[in-house]
mmCIF file of C-alpha atoms and ligand atoms in Angstrom:
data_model
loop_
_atom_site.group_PDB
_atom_site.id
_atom_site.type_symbol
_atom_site.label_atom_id
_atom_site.label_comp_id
_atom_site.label_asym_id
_atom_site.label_seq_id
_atom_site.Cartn_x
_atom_site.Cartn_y
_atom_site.Cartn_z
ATOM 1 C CA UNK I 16 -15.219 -19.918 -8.131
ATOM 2 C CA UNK I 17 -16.790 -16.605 -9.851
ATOM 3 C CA UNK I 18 -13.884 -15.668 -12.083
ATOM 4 C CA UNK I 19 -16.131 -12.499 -13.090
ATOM 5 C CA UNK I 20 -15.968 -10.990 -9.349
ATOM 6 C CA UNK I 21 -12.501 -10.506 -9.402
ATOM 7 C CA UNK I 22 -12.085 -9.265 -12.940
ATOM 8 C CA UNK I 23 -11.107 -5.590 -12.897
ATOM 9 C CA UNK I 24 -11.033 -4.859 -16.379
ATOM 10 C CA UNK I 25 -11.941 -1.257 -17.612
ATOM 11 C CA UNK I 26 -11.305 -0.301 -13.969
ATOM 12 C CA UNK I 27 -8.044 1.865 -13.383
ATOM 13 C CA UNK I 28 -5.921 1.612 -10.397
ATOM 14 C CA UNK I 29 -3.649 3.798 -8.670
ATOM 15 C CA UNK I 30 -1.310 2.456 -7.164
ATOM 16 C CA UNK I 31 2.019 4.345 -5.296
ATOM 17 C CA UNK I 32 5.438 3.393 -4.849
ATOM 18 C CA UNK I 33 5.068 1.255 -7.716
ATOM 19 C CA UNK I 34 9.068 0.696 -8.591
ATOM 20 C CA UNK I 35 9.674 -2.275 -7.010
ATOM 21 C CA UNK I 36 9.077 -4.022 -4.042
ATOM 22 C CA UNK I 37 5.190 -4.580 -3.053
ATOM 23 C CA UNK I 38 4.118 -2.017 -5.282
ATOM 24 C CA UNK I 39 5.451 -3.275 -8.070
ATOM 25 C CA UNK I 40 3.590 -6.751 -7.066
ATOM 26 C CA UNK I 41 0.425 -5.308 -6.578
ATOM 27 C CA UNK I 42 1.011 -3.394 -9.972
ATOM 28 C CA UNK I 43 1.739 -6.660 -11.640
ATOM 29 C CA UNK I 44 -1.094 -8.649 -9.980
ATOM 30 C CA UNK I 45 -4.086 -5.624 -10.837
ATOM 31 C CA UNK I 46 -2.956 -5.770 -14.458
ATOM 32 C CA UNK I 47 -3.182 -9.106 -14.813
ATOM 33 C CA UNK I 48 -6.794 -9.353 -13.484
ATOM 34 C CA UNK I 49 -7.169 -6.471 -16.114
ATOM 35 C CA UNK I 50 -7.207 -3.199 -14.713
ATOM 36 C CA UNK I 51 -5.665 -0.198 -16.502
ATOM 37 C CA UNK I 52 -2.461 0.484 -13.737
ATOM 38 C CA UNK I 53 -1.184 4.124 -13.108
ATOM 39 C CA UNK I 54 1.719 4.116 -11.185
ATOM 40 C CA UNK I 55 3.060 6.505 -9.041
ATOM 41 C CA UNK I 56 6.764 6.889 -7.981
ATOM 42 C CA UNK I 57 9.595 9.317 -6.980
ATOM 43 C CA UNK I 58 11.921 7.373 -8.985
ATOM 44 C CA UNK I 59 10.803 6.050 -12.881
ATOM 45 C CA UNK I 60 9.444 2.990 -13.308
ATOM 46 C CA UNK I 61 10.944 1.135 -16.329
ATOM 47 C CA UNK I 62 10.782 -2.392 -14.547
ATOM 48 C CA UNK I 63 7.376 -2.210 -13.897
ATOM 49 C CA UNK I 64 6.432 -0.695 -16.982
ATOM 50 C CA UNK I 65 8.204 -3.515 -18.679
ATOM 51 C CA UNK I 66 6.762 -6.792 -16.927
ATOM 52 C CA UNK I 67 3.185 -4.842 -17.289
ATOM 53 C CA UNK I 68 3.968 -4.915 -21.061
ATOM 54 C CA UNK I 69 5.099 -8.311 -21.252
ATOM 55 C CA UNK I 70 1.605 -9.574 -20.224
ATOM 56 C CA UNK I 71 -0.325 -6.820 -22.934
ATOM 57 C CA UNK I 72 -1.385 -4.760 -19.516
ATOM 58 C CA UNK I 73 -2.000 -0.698 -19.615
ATOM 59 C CA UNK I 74 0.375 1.319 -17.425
ATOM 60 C CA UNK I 75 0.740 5.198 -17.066
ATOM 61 C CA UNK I 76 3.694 6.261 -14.847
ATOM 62 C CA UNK I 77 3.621 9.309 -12.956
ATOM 63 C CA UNK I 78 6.810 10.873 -11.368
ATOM 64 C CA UNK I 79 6.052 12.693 -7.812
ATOM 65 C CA UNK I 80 7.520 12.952 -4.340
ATOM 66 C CA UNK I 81 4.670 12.017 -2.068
ATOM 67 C CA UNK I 82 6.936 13.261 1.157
ATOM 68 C CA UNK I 83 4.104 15.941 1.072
ATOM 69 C CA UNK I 84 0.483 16.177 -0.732
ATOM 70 C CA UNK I 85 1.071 18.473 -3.142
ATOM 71 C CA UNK I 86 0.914 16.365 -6.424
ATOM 72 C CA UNK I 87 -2.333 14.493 -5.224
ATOM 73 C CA UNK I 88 -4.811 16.666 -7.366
ATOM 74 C CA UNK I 89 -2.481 16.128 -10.253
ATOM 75 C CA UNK I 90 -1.363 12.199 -9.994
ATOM 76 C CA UNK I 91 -5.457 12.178 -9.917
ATOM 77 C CA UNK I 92 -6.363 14.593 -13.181
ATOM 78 C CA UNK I 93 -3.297 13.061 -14.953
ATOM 79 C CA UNK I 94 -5.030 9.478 -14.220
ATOM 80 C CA UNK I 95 -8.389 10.508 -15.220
ATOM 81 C CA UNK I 96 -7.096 12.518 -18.435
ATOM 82 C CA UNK I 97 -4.944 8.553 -19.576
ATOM 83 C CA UNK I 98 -7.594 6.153 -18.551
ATOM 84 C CA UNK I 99 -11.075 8.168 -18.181
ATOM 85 C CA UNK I 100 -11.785 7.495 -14.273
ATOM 86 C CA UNK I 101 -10.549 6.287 -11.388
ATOM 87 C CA UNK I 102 -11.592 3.184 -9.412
ATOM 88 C CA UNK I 103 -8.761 1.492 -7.052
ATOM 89 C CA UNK I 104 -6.524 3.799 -5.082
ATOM 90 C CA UNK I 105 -3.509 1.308 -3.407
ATOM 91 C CA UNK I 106 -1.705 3.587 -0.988
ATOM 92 C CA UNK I 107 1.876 1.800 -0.885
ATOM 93 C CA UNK I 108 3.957 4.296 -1.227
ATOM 94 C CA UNK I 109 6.302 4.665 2.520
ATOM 95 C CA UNK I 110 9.788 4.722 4.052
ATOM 96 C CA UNK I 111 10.997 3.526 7.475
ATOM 97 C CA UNK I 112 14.210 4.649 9.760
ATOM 98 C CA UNK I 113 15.471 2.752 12.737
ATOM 99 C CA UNK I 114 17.543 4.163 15.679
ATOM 100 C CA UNK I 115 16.599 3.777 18.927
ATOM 101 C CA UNK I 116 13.485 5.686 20.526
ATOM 102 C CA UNK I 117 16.284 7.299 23.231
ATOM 103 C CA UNK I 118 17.722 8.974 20.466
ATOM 104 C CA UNK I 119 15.311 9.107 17.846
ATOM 105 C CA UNK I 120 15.275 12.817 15.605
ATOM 106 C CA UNK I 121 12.151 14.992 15.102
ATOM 107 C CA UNK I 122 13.299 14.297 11.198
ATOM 108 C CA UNK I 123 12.669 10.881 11.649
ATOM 109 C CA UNK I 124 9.393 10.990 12.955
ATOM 110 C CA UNK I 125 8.386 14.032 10.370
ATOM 111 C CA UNK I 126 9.924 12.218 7.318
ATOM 112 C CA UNK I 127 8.392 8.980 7.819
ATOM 113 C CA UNK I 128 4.681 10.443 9.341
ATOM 114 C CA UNK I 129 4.105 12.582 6.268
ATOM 115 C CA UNK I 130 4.581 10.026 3.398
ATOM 116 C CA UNK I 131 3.217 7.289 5.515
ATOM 117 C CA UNK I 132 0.030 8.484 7.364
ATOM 118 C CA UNK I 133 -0.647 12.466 6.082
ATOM 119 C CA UNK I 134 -0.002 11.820 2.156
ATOM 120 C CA UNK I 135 -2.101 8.567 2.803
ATOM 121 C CA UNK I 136 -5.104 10.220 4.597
ATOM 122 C CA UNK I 137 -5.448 12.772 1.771
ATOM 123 C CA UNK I 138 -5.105 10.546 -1.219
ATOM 124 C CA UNK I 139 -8.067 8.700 0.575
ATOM 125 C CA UNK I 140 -10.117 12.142 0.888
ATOM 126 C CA UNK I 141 -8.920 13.257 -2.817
ATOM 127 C CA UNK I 142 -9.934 9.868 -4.134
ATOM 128 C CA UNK I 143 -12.780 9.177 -2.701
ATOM 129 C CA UNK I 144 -13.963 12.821 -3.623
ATOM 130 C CA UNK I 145 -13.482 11.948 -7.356
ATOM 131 C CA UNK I 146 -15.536 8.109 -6.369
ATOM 132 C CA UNK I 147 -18.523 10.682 -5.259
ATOM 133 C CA UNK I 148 -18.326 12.770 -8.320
ATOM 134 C CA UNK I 149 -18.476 9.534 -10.869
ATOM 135 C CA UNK I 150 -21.028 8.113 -8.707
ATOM 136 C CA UNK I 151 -20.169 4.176 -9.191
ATOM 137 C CA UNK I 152 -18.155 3.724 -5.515
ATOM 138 C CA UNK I 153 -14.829 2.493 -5.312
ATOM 139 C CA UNK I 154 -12.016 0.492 -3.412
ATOM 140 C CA UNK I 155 -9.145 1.901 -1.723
ATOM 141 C CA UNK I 156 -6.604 -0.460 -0.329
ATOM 142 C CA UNK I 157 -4.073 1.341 2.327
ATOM 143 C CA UNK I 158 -0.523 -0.764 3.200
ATOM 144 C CA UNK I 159 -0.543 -1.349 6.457
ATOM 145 C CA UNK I 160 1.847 -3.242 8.609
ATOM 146 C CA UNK I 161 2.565 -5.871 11.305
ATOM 147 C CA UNK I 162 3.372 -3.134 13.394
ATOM 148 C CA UNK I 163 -0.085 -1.877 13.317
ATOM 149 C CA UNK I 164 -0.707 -4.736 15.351
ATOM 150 C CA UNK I 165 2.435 -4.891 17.075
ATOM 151 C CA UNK I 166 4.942 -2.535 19.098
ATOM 152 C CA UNK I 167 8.022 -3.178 17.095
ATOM 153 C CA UNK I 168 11.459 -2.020 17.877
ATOM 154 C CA UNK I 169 13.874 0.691 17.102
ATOM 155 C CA UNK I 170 10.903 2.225 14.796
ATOM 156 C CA UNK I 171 9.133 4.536 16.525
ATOM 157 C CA UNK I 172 7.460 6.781 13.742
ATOM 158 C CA UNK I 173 6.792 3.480 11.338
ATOM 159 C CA UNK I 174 4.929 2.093 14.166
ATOM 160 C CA UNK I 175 3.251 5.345 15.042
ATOM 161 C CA UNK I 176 2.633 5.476 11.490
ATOM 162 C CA UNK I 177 1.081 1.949 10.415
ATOM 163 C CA UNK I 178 -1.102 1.984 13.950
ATOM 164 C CA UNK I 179 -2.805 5.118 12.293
ATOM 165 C CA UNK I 180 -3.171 3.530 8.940
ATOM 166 C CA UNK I 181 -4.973 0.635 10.634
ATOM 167 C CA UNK I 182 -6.708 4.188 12.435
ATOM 168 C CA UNK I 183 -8.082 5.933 9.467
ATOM 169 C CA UNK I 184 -9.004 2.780 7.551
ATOM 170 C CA UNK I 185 -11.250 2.006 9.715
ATOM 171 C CA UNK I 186 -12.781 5.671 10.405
ATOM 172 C CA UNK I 187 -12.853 6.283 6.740
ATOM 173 C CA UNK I 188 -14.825 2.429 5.916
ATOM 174 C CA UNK I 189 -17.388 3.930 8.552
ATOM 175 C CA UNK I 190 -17.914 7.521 6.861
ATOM 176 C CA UNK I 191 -17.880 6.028 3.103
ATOM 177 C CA UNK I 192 -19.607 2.682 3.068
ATOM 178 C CA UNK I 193 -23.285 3.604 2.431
ATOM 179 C CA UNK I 194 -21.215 5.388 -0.628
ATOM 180 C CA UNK I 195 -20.149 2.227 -1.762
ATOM 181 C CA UNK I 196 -16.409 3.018 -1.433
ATOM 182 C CA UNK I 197 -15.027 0.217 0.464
ATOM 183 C CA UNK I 198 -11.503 1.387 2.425
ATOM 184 C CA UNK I 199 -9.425 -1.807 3.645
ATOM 185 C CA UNK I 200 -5.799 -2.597 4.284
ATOM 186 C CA UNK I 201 -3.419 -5.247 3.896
ATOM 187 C CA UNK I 202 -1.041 -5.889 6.479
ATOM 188 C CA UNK I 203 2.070 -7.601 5.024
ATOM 189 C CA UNK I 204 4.301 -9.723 7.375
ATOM 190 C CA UNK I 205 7.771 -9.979 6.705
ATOM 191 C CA UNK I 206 8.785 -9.537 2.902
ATOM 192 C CA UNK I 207 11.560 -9.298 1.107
ATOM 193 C CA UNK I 208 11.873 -6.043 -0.486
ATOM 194 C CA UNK I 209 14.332 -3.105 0.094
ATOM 195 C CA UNK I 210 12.226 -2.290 3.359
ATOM 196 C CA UNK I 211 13.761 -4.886 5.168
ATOM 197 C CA UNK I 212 17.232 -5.424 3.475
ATOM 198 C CA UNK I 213 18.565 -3.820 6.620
ATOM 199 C CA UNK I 214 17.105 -6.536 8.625
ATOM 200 C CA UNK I 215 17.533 -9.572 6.338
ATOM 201 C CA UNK I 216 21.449 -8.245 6.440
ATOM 202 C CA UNK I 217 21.272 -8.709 10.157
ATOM 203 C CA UNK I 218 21.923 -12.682 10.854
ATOM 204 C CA UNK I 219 20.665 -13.100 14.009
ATOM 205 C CA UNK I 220 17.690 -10.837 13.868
ATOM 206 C CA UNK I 221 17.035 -12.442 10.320
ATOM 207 C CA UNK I 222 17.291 -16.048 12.146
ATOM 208 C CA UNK I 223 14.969 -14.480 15.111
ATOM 209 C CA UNK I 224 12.411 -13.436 12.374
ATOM 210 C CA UNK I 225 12.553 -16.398 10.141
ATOM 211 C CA UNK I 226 12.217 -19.252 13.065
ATOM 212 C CA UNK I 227 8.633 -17.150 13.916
ATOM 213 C CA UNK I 228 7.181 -17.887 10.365
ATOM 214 C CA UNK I 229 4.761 -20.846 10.050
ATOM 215 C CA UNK I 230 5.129 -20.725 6.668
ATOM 216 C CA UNK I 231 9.347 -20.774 6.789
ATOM 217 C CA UNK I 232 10.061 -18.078 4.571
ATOM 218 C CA UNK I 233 9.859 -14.308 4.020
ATOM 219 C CA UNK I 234 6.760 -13.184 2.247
ATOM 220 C CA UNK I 235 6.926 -11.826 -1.685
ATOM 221 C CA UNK I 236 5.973 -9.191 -3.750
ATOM 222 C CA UNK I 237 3.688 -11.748 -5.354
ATOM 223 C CA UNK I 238 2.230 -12.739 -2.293
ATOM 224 C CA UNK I 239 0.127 -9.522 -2.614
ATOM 225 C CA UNK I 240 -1.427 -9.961 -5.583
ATOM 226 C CA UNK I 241 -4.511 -12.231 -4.824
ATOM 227 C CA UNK I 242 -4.968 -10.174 -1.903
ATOM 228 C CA UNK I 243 -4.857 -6.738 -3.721
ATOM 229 C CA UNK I 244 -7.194 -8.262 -6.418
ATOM 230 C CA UNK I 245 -9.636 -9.429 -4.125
ATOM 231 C CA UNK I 246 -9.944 -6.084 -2.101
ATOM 232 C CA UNK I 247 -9.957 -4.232 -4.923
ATOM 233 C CA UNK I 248 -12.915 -6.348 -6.646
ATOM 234 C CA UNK I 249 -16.161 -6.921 -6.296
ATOM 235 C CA UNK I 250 -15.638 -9.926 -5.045
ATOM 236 C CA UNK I 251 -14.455 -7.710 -1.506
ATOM 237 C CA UNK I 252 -17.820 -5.979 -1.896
ATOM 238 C CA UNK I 253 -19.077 -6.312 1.767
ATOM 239 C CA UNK I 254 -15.676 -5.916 3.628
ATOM 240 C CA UNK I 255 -15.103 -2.696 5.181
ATOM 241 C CA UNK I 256 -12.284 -1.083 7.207
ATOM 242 C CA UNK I 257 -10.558 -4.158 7.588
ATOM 243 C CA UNK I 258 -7.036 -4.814 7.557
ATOM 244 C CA UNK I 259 -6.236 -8.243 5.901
ATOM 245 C CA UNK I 260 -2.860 -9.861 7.690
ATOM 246 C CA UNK I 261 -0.556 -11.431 4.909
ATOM 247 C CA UNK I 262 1.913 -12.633 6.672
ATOM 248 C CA UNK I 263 2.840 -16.320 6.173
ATOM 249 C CA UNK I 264 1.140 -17.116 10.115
ATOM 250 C CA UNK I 265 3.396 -14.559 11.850
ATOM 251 C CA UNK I 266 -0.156 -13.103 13.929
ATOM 252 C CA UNK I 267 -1.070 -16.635 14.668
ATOM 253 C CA UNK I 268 1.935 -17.550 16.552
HETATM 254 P P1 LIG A 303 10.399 -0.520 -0.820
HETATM 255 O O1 LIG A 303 11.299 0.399 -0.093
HETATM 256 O O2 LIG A 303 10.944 -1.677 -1.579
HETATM 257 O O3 LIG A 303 9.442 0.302 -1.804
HETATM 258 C C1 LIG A 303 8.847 1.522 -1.448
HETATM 259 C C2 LIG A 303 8.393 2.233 -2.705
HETATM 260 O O4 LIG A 303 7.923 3.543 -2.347
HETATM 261 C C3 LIG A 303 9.533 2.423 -3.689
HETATM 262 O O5 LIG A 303 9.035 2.224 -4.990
HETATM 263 C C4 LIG A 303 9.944 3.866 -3.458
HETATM 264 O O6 LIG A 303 10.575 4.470 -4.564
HETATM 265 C C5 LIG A 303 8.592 4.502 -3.136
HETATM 266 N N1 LIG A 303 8.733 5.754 -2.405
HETATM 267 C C6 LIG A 303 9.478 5.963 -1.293
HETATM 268 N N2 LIG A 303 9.438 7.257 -0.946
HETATM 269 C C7 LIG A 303 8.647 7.878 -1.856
HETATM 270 C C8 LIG A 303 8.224 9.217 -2.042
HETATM 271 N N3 LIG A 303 8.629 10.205 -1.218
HETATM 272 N N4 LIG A 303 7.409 9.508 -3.068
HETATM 273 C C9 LIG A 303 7.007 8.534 -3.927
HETATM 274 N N5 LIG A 303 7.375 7.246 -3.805
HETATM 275 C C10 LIG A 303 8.192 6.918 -2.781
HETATM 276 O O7 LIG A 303 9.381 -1.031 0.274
HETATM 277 P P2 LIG A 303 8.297 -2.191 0.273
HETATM 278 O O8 LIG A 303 8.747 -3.224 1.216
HETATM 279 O O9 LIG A 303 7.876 -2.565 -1.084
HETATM 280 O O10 LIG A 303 7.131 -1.411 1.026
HETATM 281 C C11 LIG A 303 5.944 -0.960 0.421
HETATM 282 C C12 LIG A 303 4.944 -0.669 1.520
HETATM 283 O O11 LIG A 303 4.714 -1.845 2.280
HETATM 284 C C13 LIG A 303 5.423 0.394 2.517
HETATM 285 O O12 LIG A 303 4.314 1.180 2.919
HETATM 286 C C14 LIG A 303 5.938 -0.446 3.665
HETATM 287 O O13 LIG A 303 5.913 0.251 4.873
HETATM 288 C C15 LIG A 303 4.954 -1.584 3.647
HETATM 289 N N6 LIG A 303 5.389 -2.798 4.317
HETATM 290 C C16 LIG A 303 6.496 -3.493 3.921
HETATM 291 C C17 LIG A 303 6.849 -4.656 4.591
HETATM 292 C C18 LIG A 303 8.038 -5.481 4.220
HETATM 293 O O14 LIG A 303 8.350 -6.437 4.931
HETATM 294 N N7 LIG A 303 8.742 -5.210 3.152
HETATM 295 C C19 LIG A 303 6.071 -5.121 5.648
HETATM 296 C C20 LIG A 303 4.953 -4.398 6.027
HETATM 297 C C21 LIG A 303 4.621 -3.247 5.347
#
């Protein structure tokens, strides 16, 4: 073990959708390994904030509505103007709607393809601009999903959605490597986090999911940390475009 390859301090990380839920995890989990955390959110942060605090971390939040790409430049020049540069981009930040695909609404698909795949492809390209102008690489870590590996149900635009985030990762770890700017993804299974309150709330469903778990439970914000560290890290320094399954076994089955 080579504590020094996954210490991220005097790095800064942006990570989005950083209220609660995975983001907040990941939040918790790059501060503690020492990076400088600037959060990004539609709603404020103050529970973040606060457990970021409680272990003497640095964290800058930033209100915007990432349903479109207009405050990228800014959630970027307000990062660089608190913390100096910008190393770790974590593209969390998404929504999900379920009906089924017989009567699924154009709003659907739009609402949940622009914050999920658009805003996400041109945070990479805004970031990874900056990582060329500071010249020292960097890591960005998109949020994938099972259902970039699997067909789902009743979600047509998430799945259309996390297929192309397990798309673009890849395309953009092939353009950027010899820049040293790694692009992965982590693919969480089944967590419990607002996301899937609807489905936990649904017994049998909840029974269905839970039974196909080798490791018996629903996955946790937590879960993501050592994984977010270790992409984001030099310890991650010869992975590219991959998309990292944390899922308790679910895949395996
Ligand atoms: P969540 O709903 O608990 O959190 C989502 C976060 O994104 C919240 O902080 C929310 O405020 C923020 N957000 C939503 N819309 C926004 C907008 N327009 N602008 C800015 N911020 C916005 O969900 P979660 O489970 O923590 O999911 C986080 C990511 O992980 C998502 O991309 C989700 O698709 C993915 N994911 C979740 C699961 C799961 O089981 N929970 C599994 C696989 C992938």
């Amino acid at each position: 073990m080579t504590p020094d390859l996954f210490n991220l301090k005097g790095k800064t990380a942006i990570v989005t959708g950083c209220s609660t839920g995975l983001g907040q995890g990941m939040c918790l989990g790059l501060a503690e390994a020492g990076a400088n955390v600037v959060g990004v959110d539609y709603v404020d942060a103050p529970e973040t904030s606060e457990m970021i605090a409680s272990i003497n971390g640095r964290f800058h939040g930033i209100k915007a509505d990432l349903s479109s790409c207009e405050p990228i430049e800014a959630i970027l020049d307000e990062a660089v103007k608190t913390f100096g540069r910008v190393d770790i981009l974590v593209n969390n930040a998404g929504i999900i709607r379920r009906e089924d695909s017989i009567n699924f609404s154009e709003k659907d698909w739009d609402d949940v393809m622009n914050i999920n795949i658009k805003t996400v492809f041109f945070f990479c390209q805004a970031a990874a601009r900056r990582f060329l102008q500071q010249g020292q690489g960097g890591k960005i870590i998109n949020i994938a999903s099972m259902l970039s590996f699997q067909g789902g149900i009743r979600v047509p635009s998430y799945t259309a959605s996390k297929s192309a985030v397990m798309g673009i990762t890849r395309l953009l770890a092939n353009e950027w490597a010899a820049h040293n700017i790694n692009v992965n993804a982590i693919a969480p299974g089944y967590m419990a986090t607002n996301n899937t309150a609807a489905l936990r709330a649904d017994k049998e469903r909840s029974a269905e999911i839970l039974g196909r778990i080798p490791a018996k439970r629903w996955g946790k914000p937590s879960d993501l940390a050592g994984p977010v560290i270790f992409l984001a890290s030099d310890a991650s320094a010869y992975v590219n475009g991959y998309t990292l399954a944390v899922d308790g076994g679910w895949l395996a089955r």
